[in-house]
Amino acid sequence: MRFFAVASVLLTAAVSVFASPVVERQTPQSAAVVLTSLTNTVTPLANRLLYATTANATQATLTPIIGDISTAVTGAVTSLNLLVGQPVDIILASVDGTTILAASDIATLLSVVVNLVFTASSAVLLVVDITIYSVIYSLLSSLGGVVFSLISILLSLVVGLLSPLLILIAPVLSIISSLGLTTLLSELLGGLL
Ligand SMILES: *[C@@H]1O[C@H](CO)[C@@H](O)[C@H](O)[C@H]1NC(C)=O
């Protein structure tokens, strides 16, 4: 009995010794995979904000939607953090893994999410009742901050991303400012100087 108990403990230890490096060695998802999946999650949520009406733009309806978008973006940032220190062909792998994308391709994928979130934020603020405006404004401003952390991790992963990105997100720069995110914006623009 004793032998089997000890053997079982050793076996468990041996299995875990071999199991954990395998998990760590798994290739992280590429930036394109993370951004495509994020866009798929965020699109239906952002559309609810984009097409919100004075009738359904209530605090109770909007709060969980904004929360879900924020959670999705935070999750993407967590996934992208796994790419830090990885080789370029892993970071820039296409969704199907067959090619290596250019910085401008990543800029396009990222701009879709950025433009979607900020356009939706701007649209919903136009229809919310004055009594909940400041609450919703704060939630959207915080969400904007989370979007900036997404931009920031990608700028650190993808060389040459900023210039093509700025052209693509130009339409929402005024919305970013109106959400009180001017400091984050100028830090971003500072990267060009
Ligand atoms: C509000 O109603 C419109 C029209 O039906 C719909 O498209 C939109 O998704 C709704 N938004 C919310 C926040 O429920």
mmCIF file of C-alpha atoms and ligand atoms in Angstrom:
data_model
loop_
_atom_site.group_PDB
_atom_site.id
_atom_site.type_symbol
_atom_site.label_atom_id
_atom_site.label_comp_id
_atom_site.label_asym_id
_atom_site.label_seq_id
_atom_site.Cartn_x
_atom_site.Cartn_y
_atom_site.Cartn_z
ATOM 1 C CA MET A 1 0.000 0.000 0.000
ATOM 2 C CA ARG A 2 2.717 2.382 1.101
ATOM 3 C CA PHE A 3 4.748 1.752 -2.044
ATOM 4 C CA PHE A 4 1.811 2.529 -4.267
ATOM 5 C CA ALA A 5 1.019 5.711 -2.360
ATOM 6 C CA VAL A 6 4.609 6.934 -2.710
ATOM 7 C CA ALA A 7 4.763 5.840 -6.342
ATOM 8 C CA SER A 8 1.565 7.719 -7.033
ATOM 9 C CA VAL A 9 2.917 10.920 -5.460
ATOM 10 C CA LEU A 10 6.129 10.599 -7.496
ATOM 11 C CA LEU A 11 4.168 9.933 -10.658
ATOM 12 C CA THR A 12 1.995 12.986 -10.056
ATOM 13 C CA ALA A 13 5.096 15.094 -9.444
ATOM 14 C CA ALA A 14 6.748 13.720 -12.591
ATOM 15 C CA VAL A 15 3.661 14.407 -14.682
ATOM 16 C CA SER A 16 3.398 17.977 -13.439
ATOM 17 C CA VAL A 17 7.105 18.587 -14.081
ATOM 18 C CA PHE A 18 6.603 17.562 -17.683
ATOM 19 C CA ALA A 19 3.167 19.128 -18.075
ATOM 20 C CA SER A 20 3.914 22.714 -17.083
ATOM 21 C CA PRO A 21 6.699 23.505 -19.588
ATOM 22 C CA VAL A 22 4.456 22.207 -22.388
ATOM 23 C CA VAL A 23 1.760 24.692 -21.372
ATOM 24 C CA GLU A 24 4.290 27.532 -21.197
ATOM 25 C CA ARG A 25 5.743 26.624 -24.578
ATOM 26 C CA GLN A 26 2.377 26.953 -26.331
ATOM 27 C CA THR A 27 2.604 29.644 -29.000
ATOM 28 C CA PRO A 28 0.623 32.730 -27.990
ATOM 29 C CA GLN A 29 -2.091 34.004 -30.334
ATOM 30 C CA SER A 30 -0.817 36.503 -32.894
ATOM 31 C CA ALA A 31 -1.884 40.155 -32.814
ATOM 32 C CA ALA A 32 -4.142 39.541 -35.836
ATOM 33 C CA VAL A 33 -5.882 36.616 -34.119
ATOM 34 C CA VAL A 34 -6.433 38.630 -30.928
ATOM 35 C CA LEU A 35 -7.712 41.710 -32.802
ATOM 36 C CA THR A 36 -10.005 39.732 -35.102
ATOM 37 C CA SER A 37 -11.542 37.925 -32.174
ATOM 38 C CA LEU A 38 -11.895 41.213 -30.279
ATOM 39 C CA THR A 39 -13.665 42.831 -33.237
ATOM 40 C CA ASN A 40 -16.082 39.904 -33.430
ATOM 41 C CA THR A 41 -16.917 40.294 -29.736
ATOM 42 C CA VAL A 42 -17.127 44.078 -29.704
ATOM 43 C CA THR A 43 -19.098 44.664 -32.936
ATOM 44 C CA PRO A 44 -22.564 43.558 -31.746
ATOM 45 C CA LEU A 45 -22.054 45.341 -28.398
ATOM 46 C CA ALA A 46 -20.863 48.575 -29.993
ATOM 47 C CA ASN A 47 -23.764 48.444 -32.451
ATOM 48 C CA ARG A 48 -26.188 48.524 -29.540
ATOM 49 C CA LEU A 49 -24.585 51.802 -28.443
ATOM 50 C CA LEU A 50 -24.352 53.119 -32.000
ATOM 51 C CA TYR A 51 -28.046 52.564 -32.656
ATOM 52 C CA ALA A 52 -29.285 53.368 -29.164
ATOM 53 C CA THR A 53 -32.396 55.536 -29.042
ATOM 54 C CA THR A 54 -33.628 57.979 -26.414
ATOM 55 C CA ALA A 55 -36.021 55.192 -25.381
ATOM 56 C CA ASN A 56 -33.471 52.454 -24.729
ATOM 57 C CA ALA A 57 -30.378 54.474 -23.793
ATOM 58 C CA THR A 58 -30.960 53.928 -20.092
ATOM 59 C CA GLN A 59 -28.276 53.567 -17.453
ATOM 60 C CA ALA A 60 -29.436 50.009 -16.695
ATOM 61 C CA THR A 61 -29.125 48.986 -20.352
ATOM 62 C CA LEU A 62 -25.941 50.831 -21.219
ATOM 63 C CA THR A 63 -23.826 50.036 -18.144
ATOM 64 C CA PRO A 64 -23.456 46.270 -18.790
ATOM 65 C CA ILE A 65 -22.840 46.829 -22.516
ATOM 66 C CA ILE A 66 -20.005 49.271 -21.824
ATOM 67 C CA GLY A 67 -18.706 46.870 -19.144
ATOM 68 C CA ASP A 68 -18.706 43.954 -21.589
ATOM 69 C CA ILE A 69 -16.787 45.961 -24.197
ATOM 70 C CA SER A 70 -14.270 46.975 -21.550
ATOM 71 C CA THR A 71 -13.843 43.356 -20.406
ATOM 72 C CA ALA A 72 -13.275 42.222 -23.998
ATOM 73 C CA VAL A 73 -10.631 44.896 -24.614
ATOM 74 C CA THR A 74 -8.912 44.100 -21.302
ATOM 75 C CA GLY A 75 -8.864 40.418 -22.266
ATOM 76 C CA ALA A 76 -7.219 41.298 -25.582
ATOM 77 C CA VAL A 77 -4.555 43.333 -23.752
ATOM 78 C CA THR A 78 -3.859 40.320 -21.520
ATOM 79 C CA SER A 79 -3.494 38.049 -24.569
ATOM 80 C CA LEU A 80 -1.225 40.558 -26.320
ATOM 81 C CA ASN A 81 0.999 40.783 -23.257
ATOM 82 C CA LEU A 82 1.901 37.133 -23.900
ATOM 83 C CA LEU A 83 3.503 38.250 -27.162
ATOM 84 C CA VAL A 84 6.090 40.456 -25.444
ATOM 85 C CA GLY A 85 9.533 39.059 -26.294
ATOM 86 C CA GLN A 86 8.193 36.709 -28.969
ATOM 87 C CA PRO A 87 9.743 36.633 -32.465
ATOM 88 C CA VAL A 88 8.231 38.903 -35.115
ATOM 89 C CA ASP A 89 6.861 35.983 -37.150
ATOM 90 C CA ILE A 90 4.756 34.920 -34.128
ATOM 91 C CA ILE A 91 3.579 38.471 -33.320
ATOM 92 C CA LEU A 92 2.716 39.340 -36.933
ATOM 93 C CA ALA A 93 1.365 35.956 -38.056
ATOM 94 C CA SER A 94 -1.821 36.210 -40.121
ATOM 95 C CA VAL A 95 -5.025 34.701 -38.733
ATOM 96 C CA ASP A 96 -4.538 31.496 -40.742
ATOM 97 C CA GLY A 97 -0.842 31.467 -39.808
ATOM 98 C CA THR A 98 0.360 31.223 -43.403
ATOM 99 C CA THR A 99 1.838 34.708 -43.846
ATOM 100 C CA ILE A 100 3.497 37.474 -41.853
ATOM 101 C CA LEU A 101 1.544 40.714 -41.837
ATOM 102 C CA ALA A 102 2.895 44.244 -42.237
ATOM 103 C CA ALA A 103 2.507 46.958 -39.587
ATOM 104 C CA SER A 104 -0.084 48.614 -41.861
ATOM 105 C CA ASP A 105 -2.209 45.431 -41.741
ATOM 106 C CA ILE A 106 -2.165 45.482 -37.937
ATOM 107 C CA ALA A 107 -3.032 49.206 -38.087
ATOM 108 C CA THR A 108 -6.087 48.361 -40.175
ATOM 109 C CA LEU A 109 -7.244 45.625 -37.776
ATOM 110 C CA LEU A 110 -6.685 47.849 -34.738
ATOM 111 C CA SER A 111 -8.369 50.886 -36.300
ATOM 112 C CA VAL A 112 -11.562 48.899 -36.849
ATOM 113 C CA VAL A 113 -11.928 48.310 -33.088
ATOM 114 C CA VAL A 114 -10.759 51.795 -32.095
ATOM 115 C CA ASN A 115 -13.095 53.555 -34.550
ATOM 116 C CA LEU A 116 -15.991 51.299 -33.624
ATOM 117 C CA VAL A 117 -15.694 51.956 -29.879
ATOM 118 C CA PHE A 118 -15.241 55.714 -30.168
ATOM 119 C CA THR A 119 -17.927 56.176 -32.835
ATOM 120 C CA ALA A 120 -20.372 54.195 -30.709
ATOM 121 C CA SER A 121 -19.396 56.221 -27.617
ATOM 122 C CA SER A 122 -20.041 59.474 -29.420
ATOM 123 C CA ALA A 123 -23.383 58.255 -30.807
ATOM 124 C CA VAL A 124 -24.742 57.091 -27.475
ATOM 125 C CA LEU A 125 -23.792 60.349 -25.758
ATOM 126 C CA LEU A 126 -25.990 62.168 -28.267
ATOM 127 C CA VAL A 127 -29.103 60.290 -27.152
ATOM 128 C CA VAL A 128 -28.684 59.768 -23.393
ATOM 129 C CA ASP A 129 -30.862 61.791 -21.093
ATOM 130 C CA ILE A 130 -29.159 64.731 -19.390
ATOM 131 C CA THR A 131 -29.767 63.091 -15.972
ATOM 132 C CA ILE A 132 -27.452 60.143 -16.782
ATOM 133 C CA TYR A 133 -25.058 61.967 -19.106
ATOM 134 C CA SER A 134 -22.203 62.348 -16.624
ATOM 135 C CA VAL A 135 -22.429 58.725 -15.425
ATOM 136 C CA ILE A 136 -22.340 57.368 -18.976
ATOM 137 C CA TYR A 137 -19.656 59.877 -19.965
ATOM 138 C CA SER A 138 -17.392 58.583 -17.142
ATOM 139 C CA LEU A 139 -17.956 54.965 -18.149
ATOM 140 C CA LEU A 140 -17.127 55.762 -21.776
ATOM 141 C CA SER A 141 -14.110 57.816 -20.801
ATOM 142 C CA SER A 142 -12.768 54.864 -18.752
ATOM 143 C CA LEU A 143 -13.474 52.554 -21.670
ATOM 144 C CA GLY A 144 -11.476 54.942 -23.863
ATOM 145 C CA GLY A 145 -8.580 54.616 -21.420
ATOM 146 C CA VAL A 146 -8.724 50.821 -21.783
ATOM 147 C CA VAL A 147 -8.694 51.200 -25.581
ATOM 148 C CA PHE A 148 -5.541 53.291 -25.174
ATOM 149 C CA SER A 149 -3.890 50.452 -23.264
ATOM 150 C CA LEU A 150 -4.717 48.221 -26.246
ATOM 151 C CA ILE A 151 -3.108 50.759 -28.606
ATOM 152 C CA SER A 152 -0.137 51.082 -26.278
ATOM 153 C CA ILE A 153 0.695 47.350 -26.043
ATOM 154 C CA LEU A 154 0.415 47.030 -29.826
ATOM 155 C CA LEU A 155 2.702 50.016 -30.374
ATOM 156 C CA SER A 156 5.289 48.268 -28.223
ATOM 157 C CA LEU A 157 4.890 45.005 -30.155
ATOM 158 C CA VAL A 158 4.679 46.275 -33.751
ATOM 159 C CA VAL A 159 7.401 48.551 -35.125
ATOM 160 C CA GLY A 160 6.062 51.219 -37.498
ATOM 161 C CA LEU A 161 2.460 50.947 -36.314
ATOM 162 C CA LEU A 162 1.865 54.542 -35.231
ATOM 163 C CA SER A 163 1.963 56.377 -38.590
ATOM 164 C CA PRO A 164 -0.505 54.154 -40.457
ATOM 165 C CA LEU A 165 -2.686 53.938 -37.336
ATOM 166 C CA LEU A 166 -2.982 57.710 -36.906
ATOM 167 C CA ILE A 167 -4.207 58.117 -40.472
ATOM 168 C CA LEU A 168 -6.850 55.442 -39.945
ATOM 169 C CA ILE A 169 -8.099 56.721 -36.582
ATOM 170 C CA ALA A 170 -8.051 60.414 -37.624
ATOM 171 C CA PRO A 171 -11.875 60.446 -37.876
ATOM 172 C CA VAL A 172 -12.243 59.703 -34.136
ATOM 173 C CA LEU A 173 -9.484 61.929 -32.731
ATOM 174 C CA SER A 174 -11.985 64.687 -31.912
ATOM 175 C CA ILE A 175 -14.197 62.164 -30.065
ATOM 176 C CA ILE A 176 -11.146 61.018 -28.088
ATOM 177 C CA SER A 177 -10.518 64.634 -27.075
ATOM 178 C CA SER A 178 -14.152 65.218 -26.176
ATOM 179 C CA LEU A 179 -14.013 62.178 -23.860
ATOM 180 C CA GLY A 180 -11.290 63.979 -21.897
ATOM 181 C CA LEU A 181 -8.518 61.695 -23.145
ATOM 182 C CA THR A 182 -6.338 64.487 -24.514
ATOM 183 C CA THR A 183 -3.388 63.523 -22.311
ATOM 184 C CA LEU A 184 -3.397 59.939 -23.587
ATOM 185 C CA LEU A 185 -3.760 61.260 -27.108
ATOM 186 C CA SER A 186 -0.800 63.611 -26.838
ATOM 187 C CA GLU A 187 1.316 60.812 -25.341
ATOM 188 C CA LEU A 188 0.403 58.795 -28.412
ATOM 189 C CA LEU A 189 1.222 61.645 -30.780
ATOM 190 C CA GLY A 190 4.434 62.261 -28.840
ATOM 191 C CA GLY A 191 5.600 58.893 -30.137
ATOM 192 C CA LEU A 192 5.860 60.449 -33.590
ATOM 193 C CA LEU A 193 8.170 63.271 -32.512
HETATM 194 C C1 LIG B 1 -32.065 50.329 -29.026
HETATM 195 O O1 LIG B 1 -32.995 50.061 -30.058
HETATM 196 C C2 LIG B 1 -32.431 50.065 -31.376
HETATM 197 C C3 LIG B 1 -33.570 49.931 -32.384
HETATM 198 O O2 LIG B 1 -34.303 48.782 -32.140
HETATM 199 C C4 LIG B 1 -31.425 48.920 -31.475
HETATM 200 O O3 LIG B 1 -30.836 48.882 -32.752
HETATM 201 C C5 LIG B 1 -30.339 49.135 -30.421
HETATM 202 O O4 LIG B 1 -29.442 48.047 -30.425
HETATM 203 C C6 LIG B 1 -30.951 49.280 -29.029
HETATM 204 N N1 LIG B 1 -29.903 49.666 -28.106
HETATM 205 C C7 LIG B 1 -29.851 49.237 -26.851
HETATM 206 C C8 LIG B 1 -28.806 49.865 -25.997
HETATM 207 O O5 LIG B 1 -30.609 48.421 -26.383
#
